[in-house]
Amino acid sequence: MKVLIVGGVAGGASAAARLRRQSEDAKIILFEKGEYISYANCGLPYYIGGTIREKERLIVTTPQLLRDRFRIDVRTKSEVVKIDREKKMVTVQNHADGTTYEESYDKLILSPGAQPKRPPLPGIDSEGIFTLRTVPDTYRIDEYIRETKAKSAVVVGAGFIGVEMAENLKKRGLDVTIVEFLDQAIASLDPEMAAILHRHLRENGVRLLFGTGVQGFEKAGNLKVKLTGDKEICADLVLLSIGVAPDSRLAKDAGLELGVGGSIKVSDTLQTSDPDIYAVGDAVCVRQLVTGGDTLIPLAGPANRQGRLAGENVLGRTEKDSGVQGSSILKVFEMTAASTGMNEKQLKAQKIPYQKTYIHPADHATYYPDSSQMSMKLLFAPDGKILGAQAVGFDGVDKRMDVLATALRLGGTVYDLEKLELCYAPPYSSAKDPVNMLGFTAANILRGDVKVFHFDEVDALDREKISLVDVRTPVEMQMGTIEGAIGIPLDVLRDRMQELPKEKPVYLFCQVGLRGYVAARILMQNGYDVKNLSGGYKTYITAKGDREQPTGTDCIGCKKEAAEPVKSACCQDVKMIEVDACGLQCPGPIMKVSEGIKSIRDGECLQVRATDPAFASDIRVWCERTGNLLLGVEREGNAYLVKIQKGAVAPAIPAQSGNDKSMIVFSGDLDKAIAALIIANGAASMGRKVTMFFTFWGLNILRKNERVSVKKNFIEKMFGRMMPRGSEKLGLSRMNMLGMGPKMIRSVMKSKNVTSLEDLLRSAIDSGVRIVACQMSMDIMGIKPEELIDGVEIAGVATFLGSAEQSDTNLFI
């Protein structure tokens, strides 16, 4: 049998080698119009960036190797320009000597690949405008940068090659701008997952112009790239990376049936409409594994497998291609992004029912050094079948996505993910692997253990008809919360759930979703209608923050993005304390910073290492709010290195300035004291600054319950005996009943798990509520400072008036 193969690289070379392993008798001729038959096209950007240094490393297989080892007749610089199906003959043009000849075949395998898209824009043929698809393309770009000493580049398109080239051009020393017509990079990811990469690209100095099209080019010294909106940007080099189109010209001219996007239509055995002609690789349409529909997925892995199948089937086998799921992975500086199966945009477009869940786990046990956080998304059908998955992070992303891709390929469900027994040791994973955690959270949704809502539903929630509750700590809430949220930390939720009316649905959120789930289970079992924010505040603020980034045209001409790392200033002349927060997830790093700052004096410095991806942005906000100077934020591998000088600047006026709360607590009644402290704790949990000014009878709330030996005159002693000593002796404003009423109230509160007055007071002090005792009232009533509980400030009316001027709420109780 005589088999001709048109095109090398992944599909054609694989077909040739497999065919020879199946038959020593077959005559095999491989035609390649270029010089190289098998090269690492996925590695081409890394040669330009300098990671791959030797040219020969780009060559996977040489023609001579195929000739010597496999006895394959390899003909490079030989382009098949015509197929005569009736005569079973191809016409070949020899580019080495310009001759043309014909070659017969019994079977024909087409592997022509795809061509980079190059739209007919004005000036597109100007010098300095490139595409990257082949080894010669790589050499031309490399030589152009060296010869012209290029300093800047515009990458048109934010797909895989575009983003990889942006990274490598940046590493090469060029100032890089990505121009993308869509509103995100890497279309296989959903926008909220791509947003993590956007932040990382900006941190590494890559300028992103989304929602921006290219209208043409002009060569005037350097290149002018003309953009939509009558804007333009200058560069020394332009790389076009706007996708590829199937190279089906040969098949079309031969009358073969074409499929989606002009690709070559093939059967599940890779036969074309002509049973003697097979086709593989980027030129063919494939069956999407999840939907069963035709699609284009130009990836190296599927092309290699298709070549192997075609090499078997031309000999009479009927091995079938089971479909392509589109598993892909991408390195972006220190981060990795990967996906498999369908994304949410595709599921919506095809109206396939689905649910989703988000998690933000550590890549390995957090107590083992250098763990880092990843973000993961799982899409699944109502019956639990896995439809797709996405992950972004620094380490461990590849192996988790490979597990998920395998589960999807085998028709697995979220319940299978729960049961997977994966390798565990602290340096590599956790006892509950992130893949298991995806299964747990998804199964919880399907079983009804928790109802969820998502980041893209938050802004549309009617705050009047629901209770939106932030169950994070006050420190976390200080860094930002969702507008209109009530702050009730998880650990006091059982004591404060009475603040939430049961007639309103409760929408909970925490940082990543786990504490929200625990809170949801508490409230659900107490009769509340509850939903938890999947992926938590982290997913919400990442997506929202990315939407609020400057548009493309706003950024033109900027030297650096605002999020680019600040270079560290020197702290060599002052005391420096080092803090290791690696492996901790929010709020862990910020809590470590807060503890560290408290341990040093004003003017001294703190150096913090953390691996939480959100830490770089969080620490900026924290320093602004607390009056500490951020000296630098730099990257060291997958960690951030941050330097802070204590108390070096005035605190910025917080976002809620003018929303402070002030109260005069005049009454000494138990019920009124409880009401006042519930309000104070609620306001403090929302990040509000609260001042409580205790005067006259309200001072008794602050008195210690035990007797304190202090020197008093007769009148002061009389006052002391007539007034209740401390909060435990307070009476009710109504139904006091000679002291029986307060005992009954306290008993009922305890049985209903309502926080006691004493605990409310301690919680308020711990949350930063300013507890002020009126000096004048103390003097009149003979109350001494020693008689007051710890944490009370003694001041006059001017202190209260100062806080009242900054408040939007002033209460007299």
Coordinates of C-alpha atoms in Angstrom, one line a residue, residues 81-334:
V81 CA -1.0 21.9 -4.6
K82 CA -3.7 19.7 -6.1
I83 CA -5.5 16.4 -5.5
D84 CA -7.0 14.5 -8.4
R85 CA -9.4 12.1 -6.6
E86 CA -10.4 10.2 -9.8
K87 CA -6.8 9.4 -10.7
K88 CA -5.8 9.2 -7.1
M89 CA -2.9 11.5 -7.8
V90 CA -1.5 14.6 -6.2
T91 CA 0.5 17.4 -7.8
V92 CA 3.6 18.5 -5.9
Q93 CA 5.6 21.7 -6.3
N94 CA 9.2 21.5 -5.3
H95 CA 10.2 24.8 -3.8
A96 CA 13.8 23.9 -3.8
D97 CA 14.2 23.8 -7.6
G98 CA 10.8 25.1 -8.8
T99 CA 9.8 21.9 -10.5
T100 CA 6.3 20.3 -10.4
Y101 CA 5.5 16.6 -10.6
E102 CA 2.7 14.1 -9.8
E103 CA 2.6 11.3 -7.2
S104 CA 0.0 8.5 -7.0
Y105 CA -1.5 7.1 -3.8
D106 CA -3.7 4.3 -2.5
K107 CA -4.5 6.3 0.7
L108 CA -4.0 9.9 1.5
I109 CA -3.7 11.6 4.9
L110 CA -4.2 15.4 5.0
S111 CA -2.5 17.3 7.8
P112 CA -2.3 20.9 6.4
G113 CA -2.8 22.6 9.8
A114 CA -4.1 26.1 10.2
Q115 CA -3.0 29.6 9.1
P116 CA -2.7 32.6 11.3
K117 CA -5.4 35.1 10.6
R118 CA -4.1 38.3 8.9
P119 CA -7.1 40.6 8.1
P120 CA -6.8 43.0 5.2
L121 CA -6.2 46.1 7.3
P122 CA -4.4 49.2 5.9
G123 CA -0.7 49.0 6.4
I124 CA -0.7 45.4 7.6
D125 CA 2.2 44.5 5.4
S126 CA 4.4 47.1 7.0
E127 CA 7.8 46.1 8.2
G128 CA 7.8 45.0 11.9
I129 CA 4.4 43.3 11.8
F130 CA 4.6 39.6 12.5
T131 CA 2.6 36.4 13.1
L132 CA 4.0 33.4 15.0
R133 CA 3.3 29.9 13.7
T134 CA 6.5 28.3 12.4
V135 CA 10.2 28.1 13.3
P136 CA 11.1 30.6 10.5
D137 CA 8.6 33.1 12.0
T138 CA 10.4 32.7 15.3
Y139 CA 13.8 33.4 13.8
R140 CA 12.5 36.5 12.0
I141 CA 11.0 38.0 15.1
D142 CA 14.2 37.3 17.1
E143 CA 16.4 38.8 14.5
Y144 CA 14.2 41.9 14.1
I145 CA 14.4 42.6 17.9
R146 CA 18.2 42.2 17.9
E147 CA 18.8 44.3 14.7
T148 CA 16.4 47.1 15.4
K149 CA 17.0 47.1 19.2
A150 CA 13.2 47.2 19.6
K151 CA 12.0 48.6 22.9
S152 CA 8.2 48.3 22.7
A153 CA 5.7 45.9 21.3
V154 CA 2.0 45.7 20.7
V155 CA 0.4 42.2 20.8
V156 CA -2.9 42.1 19.0
G157 CA -5.0 39.4 20.5
A158 CA -5.1 37.9 24.0
G159 CA -5.3 34.2 23.2
F160 CA -2.7 31.6 24.2
I161 CA 0.0 32.7 21.8
G162 CA -0.7 36.4 22.4
V163 CA -0.4 36.1 26.2
E164 CA 2.7 33.8 26.0
M165 CA 4.3 36.2 23.6
A166 CA 3.5 39.2 25.9
E167 CA 5.3 37.5 28.7
N168 CA 8.3 36.6 26.7
L169 CA 8.6 40.0 25.0
K170 CA 8.4 41.5 28.5
K171 CA 11.2 39.2 29.6
R172 CA 13.1 40.2 26.6
G173 CA 13.0 43.8 27.9
L174 CA 10.3 45.3 25.8
D175 CA 7.5 47.5 27.0
V176 CA 4.4 45.4 26.1
T177 CA 0.7 46.3 25.4
I178 CA -2.0 43.7 24.6
V179 CA -4.8 45.0 22.5
E180 CA -7.9 42.7 22.6
F181 CA -11.3 43.3 21.0
L182 CA -13.1 41.2 23.6
D183 CA -13.3 42.1 27.3
Q184 CA -10.9 39.5 28.5
A185 CA -7.9 37.4 27.8
I186 CA -8.0 33.6 27.2
A187 CA -11.4 32.9 25.8
S188 CA -11.5 29.3 27.2
L189 CA -11.8 30.8 30.7
D190 CA -14.8 32.6 32.0
P191 CA -14.3 36.3 32.7
E192 CA -14.1 36.0 36.5
M193 CA -11.3 33.4 36.2
A194 CA -9.5 35.4 33.5
A195 CA -9.6 38.4 35.8
I196 CA -7.0 36.7 38.0
L197 CA -4.6 36.5 35.1
H198 CA -5.4 40.1 34.1
R199 CA -4.3 41.3 37.6
H200 CA -1.1 39.2 37.3
L201 CA -0.3 40.5 33.9
R202 CA -0.7 44.1 35.1
E203 CA 1.5 43.3 38.2
N204 CA 4.2 42.3 35.8
G205 CA 3.9 45.5 33.8
V206 CA 1.9 44.4 30.8
R207 CA -0.6 47.0 29.7
L208 CA -4.1 45.6 28.8
L209 CA -6.4 47.3 26.4
F210 CA -9.7 45.3 26.4
G211 CA -12.7 46.2 24.3
T212 CA -10.4 47.7 21.7
G213 CA -10.1 46.9 18.0
V214 CA -7.3 47.6 15.5
Q215 CA -8.3 49.6 12.4
G216 CA -4.9 49.8 10.6
F217 CA -1.2 50.5 10.8
E218 CA 1.1 53.2 9.7
K219 CA 4.9 53.1 9.4
A220 CA 6.5 56.4 10.2
G221 CA 9.8 55.7 11.9
N222 CA 8.2 53.3 14.4
L223 CA 4.8 51.7 13.9
K224 CA 1.5 53.5 14.7
V225 CA -1.3 51.1 15.6
K226 CA -4.6 52.8 14.9
L227 CA -7.3 51.7 17.3
T228 CA -11.0 52.1 17.6
G229 CA -12.2 55.3 19.0
D230 CA -9.8 57.4 16.9
K231 CA -6.9 56.4 19.3
E232 CA -3.5 55.2 18.4
I233 CA -0.4 53.7 20.1
C234 CA 3.2 53.5 18.9
A235 CA 5.4 50.5 19.0
D236 CA 8.6 49.1 17.5
L237 CA 7.1 45.7 16.8
V238 CA 3.6 44.3 16.3
L239 CA 2.6 40.7 16.8
L240 CA -0.7 39.6 15.3
S241 CA -2.2 36.8 17.4
I242 CA -5.9 37.0 16.5
G243 CA -6.4 33.3 16.0
V244 CA -6.0 30.7 13.2
A245 CA -8.2 29.5 10.4
P246 CA -8.2 25.9 9.1
D247 CA -6.0 25.5 6.0
S248 CA -8.6 23.6 3.9
R249 CA -7.8 25.1 0.5
L250 CA -6.5 21.8 -0.9
A251 CA -9.5 19.8 0.4
K252 CA -11.9 22.5 -0.9
D253 CA -10.4 22.5 -4.4
A254 CA -10.6 18.7 -4.4
G255 CA -14.3 18.8 -3.7
L256 CA -14.2 17.3 -0.2
E257 CA -17.0 18.2 2.2
L258 CA -16.2 21.0 4.6
G259 CA -17.5 21.6 8.1
V260 CA -17.7 24.3 10.7
G261 CA -15.5 27.4 10.0
G262 CA -14.4 26.0 6.7
S263 CA -12.7 23.1 8.2
I264 CA -12.4 19.6 6.7
K265 CA -15.3 17.4 7.8
V266 CA -14.3 14.0 8.9
S267 CA -16.0 10.9 10.4
D268 CA -15.2 9.4 13.8
T269 CA -12.6 7.3 12.0
L270 CA -11.1 10.5 10.5
Q271 CA -12.2 9.7 7.0
T272 CA -13.2 12.6 4.8
S273 CA -16.1 12.5 2.4
D274 CA -13.7 10.5 0.2
P275 CA -13.1 7.1 1.9
D276 CA -9.5 7.0 0.6
I277 CA -8.6 10.3 2.1
Y278 CA -8.2 10.9 5.8
A279 CA -7.6 14.3 7.6
V280 CA -6.2 15.2 11.0
G281 CA -5.0 18.2 13.1
D282 CA -6.0 21.8 13.1
A283 CA -7.6 21.7 9.7
V284 CA -10.4 19.3 10.7
C285 CA -13.6 19.8 12.7
V286 CA -13.9 17.6 15.7
R287 CA -16.7 16.3 17.9
Q288 CA -17.0 18.1 21.2
L289 CA -16.9 15.4 23.9
V290 CA -19.5 17.1 26.2
T291 CA -22.1 18.2 23.6
G292 CA -21.4 15.8 20.7
G293 CA -21.5 18.8 18.3
D294 CA -18.9 19.8 15.7
T295 CA -16.4 22.4 16.7
L296 CA -12.8 23.6 16.2
I297 CA -10.2 23.0 18.8
P298 CA -6.7 23.5 17.4
L299 CA -4.6 21.8 20.1
A300 CA -1.4 19.7 19.8
G301 CA -2.6 16.9 22.0
P302 CA -5.7 16.0 19.9
A303 CA -3.7 16.4 16.7
N304 CA -1.2 13.9 17.8
R305 CA -3.9 11.4 18.8
Q306 CA -5.7 11.9 15.5
G307 CA -2.5 11.3 13.6
R308 CA -2.0 8.0 15.5
L309 CA -5.6 6.9 14.7
A310 CA -5.3 7.8 11.0
G311 CA -2.1 5.9 10.8
E312 CA -3.9 2.8 12.0
N313 CA -7.2 3.2 10.1
V314 CA -5.6 3.6 6.6
L315 CA -4.6 0.0 7.0
G316 CA -8.2 -1.1 7.5
R317 CA -8.8 -0.7 11.2
T318 CA -11.8 1.3 12.4
E319 CA -10.5 2.9 15.6
K320 CA -12.8 5.8 16.5
D321 CA -11.9 9.3 17.7
S322 CA -14.0 9.7 20.9
G323 CA -14.1 13.5 20.7
V324 CA -12.2 16.4 22.0
Q325 CA -12.8 18.1 25.4
G326 CA -10.4 21.0 24.9
S327 CA -8.0 20.5 27.9
S328 CA -5.5 23.3 27.8
I329 CA -3.0 25.0 30.1
L330 CA -1.1 28.2 30.0
K331 CA 1.9 29.7 31.9
V332 CA 1.6 33.5 32.6
F333 CA 4.7 34.6 34.3
E334 CA 4.6 32.8 37.7

